[in-house]
Amino acid sequence: MEFLKLENLTKKYQNKILAVDKMDLQIKKGEFLVLLGPSGCGKTTTMRMIAGLEEVTEGEILLEGKSIKELPPKDRNVSMIFQSY
C-alpha cells in the first residue's frame, strides 16, 4: 500500500491561475522523493497542500489510505523544510 497518494490533485487560485494540474503520485513507506523543477512549476504549492497550508481545489490526498484533505495542519503528522541558498 502507498504511504502517501495524490489523486488528481489540482490547485487553482481565484484569479484562475492553474498552479497544479491533476497531479497523481504514489510514495511507498521508506521511499525518498525529491520534487525538482523550474520556478513556478508547482513544487511548493504541492507540498503546501499536503501539509494543509494550502486549500485543495480538486483531488485527494491519502496518507496510509486515509484522506487527510479535511484535517487541519496540526493533525496531519506531516512537515516540510525549505532549501536555503
XYZ file of N, CA and C in Angstrom:
255
model
N 0.839 -1.184 0.000
C 0.000 0.000 0.000
C 0.887 1.252 0.000
N 0.395 2.293 -0.621
C 1.123 3.560 -0.649
C 1.057 4.238 0.713
N 2.147 4.868 1.093
C 2.175 5.666 2.311
C 1.493 7.010 2.049
N 1.832 7.616 0.914
C 1.225 8.885 0.508
C 0.771 8.748 -0.934
N -0.467 9.141 -1.187
C -1.012 9.052 -2.538
C -1.748 10.347 -2.866
N -1.409 10.922 -4.001
C -2.105 12.097 -4.514
C -2.896 11.648 -5.731
N -4.172 11.975 -5.764
C -5.035 11.597 -6.876
C -5.663 12.844 -7.478
N -5.350 13.115 -8.734
C -5.940 14.265 -9.445
C -5.793 15.566 -8.665
N -4.713 15.741 -7.950
C -4.517 16.921 -7.111
C -4.406 18.169 -7.983
N -5.277 19.127 -7.726
C -5.353 20.344 -8.529
C -5.461 21.559 -7.619
N -4.769 22.615 -8.000
C -4.876 23.896 -7.294
C -5.049 25.007 -8.309
N -6.186 25.698 -8.194
C -6.449 26.894 -8.998
C -6.654 28.042 -8.030
N -6.004 29.148 -8.308
C -6.200 30.336 -7.489
C -7.380 31.141 -8.037
N -7.913 32.044 -7.233
C -9.110 32.803 -7.608
C -8.943 33.571 -8.917
N -7.734 33.976 -9.214
C -7.510 34.702 -10.464
C -7.331 33.743 -11.634
N -7.783 32.484 -11.441
C -7.805 31.447 -12.480
C -6.429 30.910 -12.868
N -5.393 31.222 -12.082
C -4.065 30.650 -12.350
C -4.073 29.190 -11.908
N -3.695 28.302 -12.821
C -3.620 26.880 -12.538
C -2.198 26.562 -12.060
N -2.058 26.313 -10.757
C -0.735 26.082 -10.167
C -0.328 24.615 -10.217
N -1.281 23.713 -9.993
C -1.045 22.274 -10.049
C -2.222 21.676 -10.808
N -1.934 20.837 -11.804
C -2.984 20.331 -12.691
C -3.055 18.807 -12.677
N -4.016 18.273 -11.928
C -4.325 16.835 -11.906
C -3.096 15.966 -11.636
N -2.390 16.274 -10.577
C -1.169 15.530 -10.230
C -1.516 14.211 -9.556
N -0.913 13.136 -10.042
C -1.008 11.816 -9.434
C 0.384 11.420 -8.961
N 0.459 10.887 -7.737
C 1.744 10.487 -7.179
C 1.501 9.409 -6.136
N 2.358 8.393 -6.132
C 2.286 7.346 -5.127
C 3.678 7.154 -4.530
N 3.747 7.230 -3.206
C 5.014 7.056 -2.499
C 4.834 5.951 -1.468
N 5.706 4.954 -1.511
C 5.650 3.862 -0.537
C 6.427 4.256 0.717
N 6.071 3.652 1.818
C 6.755 3.931 3.084
C 8.241 3.627 2.937
N 9.083 4.564 3.348
C 10.524 4.406 3.294
C 11.156 4.931 2.019
N 10.355 5.264 1.022
C 10.912 5.818 -0.212
C 11.359 7.252 0.022
N 12.321 7.688 -0.755
C 12.851 9.047 -0.708
C 12.447 9.731 -2.002
N 11.851 10.906 -1.900
C 11.346 11.614 -3.067
C 11.859 13.044 -3.069
N 12.241 13.516 -4.233
C 12.660 14.898 -4.415
C 11.778 15.508 -5.492
N 11.203 16.660 -5.221
C 10.467 17.406 -6.240
C 11.436 18.418 -6.841
N 11.663 18.299 -8.117
C 12.633 19.138 -8.793
C 11.993 19.725 -10.043
N 12.174 21.003 -10.253
C 11.628 21.639 -11.444
C 11.889 23.128 -11.411
N 11.549 23.794 -12.497
C 11.803 25.230 -12.574
C 10.886 26.021 -11.641
N 11.277 27.236 -11.384
C 10.485 28.139 -10.565
C 9.091 28.287 -11.152
N 8.082 28.162 -10.296
C 6.710 28.358 -10.740
C 6.016 27.116 -11.260
N 6.646 25.941 -11.137
C 6.030 24.731 -11.705
C 5.078 24.023 -10.737
N 4.994 24.467 -9.473
C 4.022 23.902 -8.533
C 4.598 23.049 -7.424
N 5.919 23.012 -7.267
C 6.546 22.184 -6.220
C 6.094 22.612 -4.826
N 6.256 23.874 -4.528
C 5.913 24.376 -3.193
C 4.411 24.320 -2.962
N 3.628 24.630 -3.966
C 2.172 24.566 -3.840
C 1.730 23.145 -3.507
N 2.325 22.162 -4.166
C 2.001 20.760 -3.885
C 2.341 20.408 -2.442
N 3.524 20.784 -1.987
C 3.923 20.497 -0.610
C 3.021 21.214 0.393
N 2.642 22.437 0.085
C 1.746 23.185 0.975
C 0.366 22.535 1.058
N -0.117 21.960 -0.042
C -1.402 21.254 0.002
C -1.289 19.992 0.849
N -0.203 19.243 0.692
C -0.004 18.037 1.502
C 0.061 18.392 2.982
N 0.755 19.466 3.324
C 0.905 19.887 4.721
C -0.357 20.553 5.275
N -1.300 20.907 4.406
C -2.533 21.541 4.866
C -2.455 23.049 4.945
N -1.415 23.637 4.381
C -1.244 25.088 4.420
C -1.895 25.767 3.220
N -2.342 24.975 2.265
C -2.978 25.487 1.047
C -4.210 24.627 0.789
N -5.330 25.246 0.463
C -6.560 24.511 0.196
C -6.487 23.807 -1.164
N -6.978 22.573 -1.204
C -7.018 21.787 -2.436
C -8.253 22.186 -3.236
N -8.075 22.481 -4.516
C -9.212 22.823 -5.373
C -9.962 21.559 -5.788
N -9.226 20.550 -6.243
C -9.810 19.264 -6.632
C -8.820 18.161 -6.292
N -9.327 16.936 -6.201
C -8.461 15.796 -5.981
C -8.432 15.347 -4.536
N -7.540 14.411 -4.264
C -7.479 13.766 -2.958
C -6.045 13.583 -2.504
N -5.853 13.667 -1.187
C -4.568 13.377 -0.554
C -4.817 12.274 0.464
N -4.173 11.126 0.250
C -4.342 9.989 1.141
C -3.025 9.699 1.842
N -3.080 9.563 3.162
C -1.915 9.202 3.963
C -2.241 7.885 4.641
N -1.490 6.854 4.312
C -1.742 5.496 4.805
C -3.182 5.070 4.524
N -3.680 5.428 3.339
C -5.009 5.017 2.897
C -6.163 5.865 3.387
N -5.891 6.873 4.219
C -6.958 7.718 4.772
C -6.822 9.136 4.244
N -7.952 9.732 3.925
C -7.941 11.102 3.429
C -7.508 12.061 4.537
N -6.588 12.953 4.203
C -6.167 13.987 5.156
C -6.554 15.375 4.654
N -7.267 15.421 3.550
C -7.585 16.694 2.899
C -8.347 17.652 3.821
N -9.193 17.136 4.669
C -10.003 17.986 5.545
C -9.373 18.194 6.929
N -8.254 17.531 7.205
C -7.608 17.678 8.513
C -6.849 18.996 8.592
N -6.855 19.637 9.767
C -6.017 20.828 9.925
C -4.535 20.427 9.918
N -3.650 21.352 9.585
C -2.212 21.034 9.504
C -1.654 20.332 10.743
N -2.074 20.733 11.912
C -1.530 20.165 13.153
C -1.873 18.684 13.332
N -2.906 18.196 12.646
C -3.337 16.812 12.794
C -2.861 15.896 11.664
N -2.062 16.400 10.747
C -1.642 15.610 9.581
C -0.367 14.809 9.810
N 0.398 15.126 10.820
C 1.665 14.447 11.091
C 2.599 14.525 9.877
N 2.618 15.702 9.269
C 3.428 15.974 8.078
C 4.177 17.274 8.331
N 5.414 17.342 7.855
C 6.157 18.600 7.957
C 6.973 18.786 6.690
N 7.518 19.984 6.524
C 8.343 20.266 5.357
C 9.406 21.281 5.720
N 10.500 21.241 4.996
C 11.565 22.210 5.175
C 11.903 22.769 3.800
N 12.526 23.921 3.793
C 12.904 24.552 2.539
C 14.420 24.577 2.384
N 14.848 24.519 1.156
C 16.269 24.650 0.859
C 16.690 26.085 1.125
N 17.829 26.264 1.728
C 18.336 27.600 1.995
C 19.507 27.883 1.053
N 19.491 29.019 0.434
C 20.565 29.360 -0.515
C 21.755 29.925 0.210
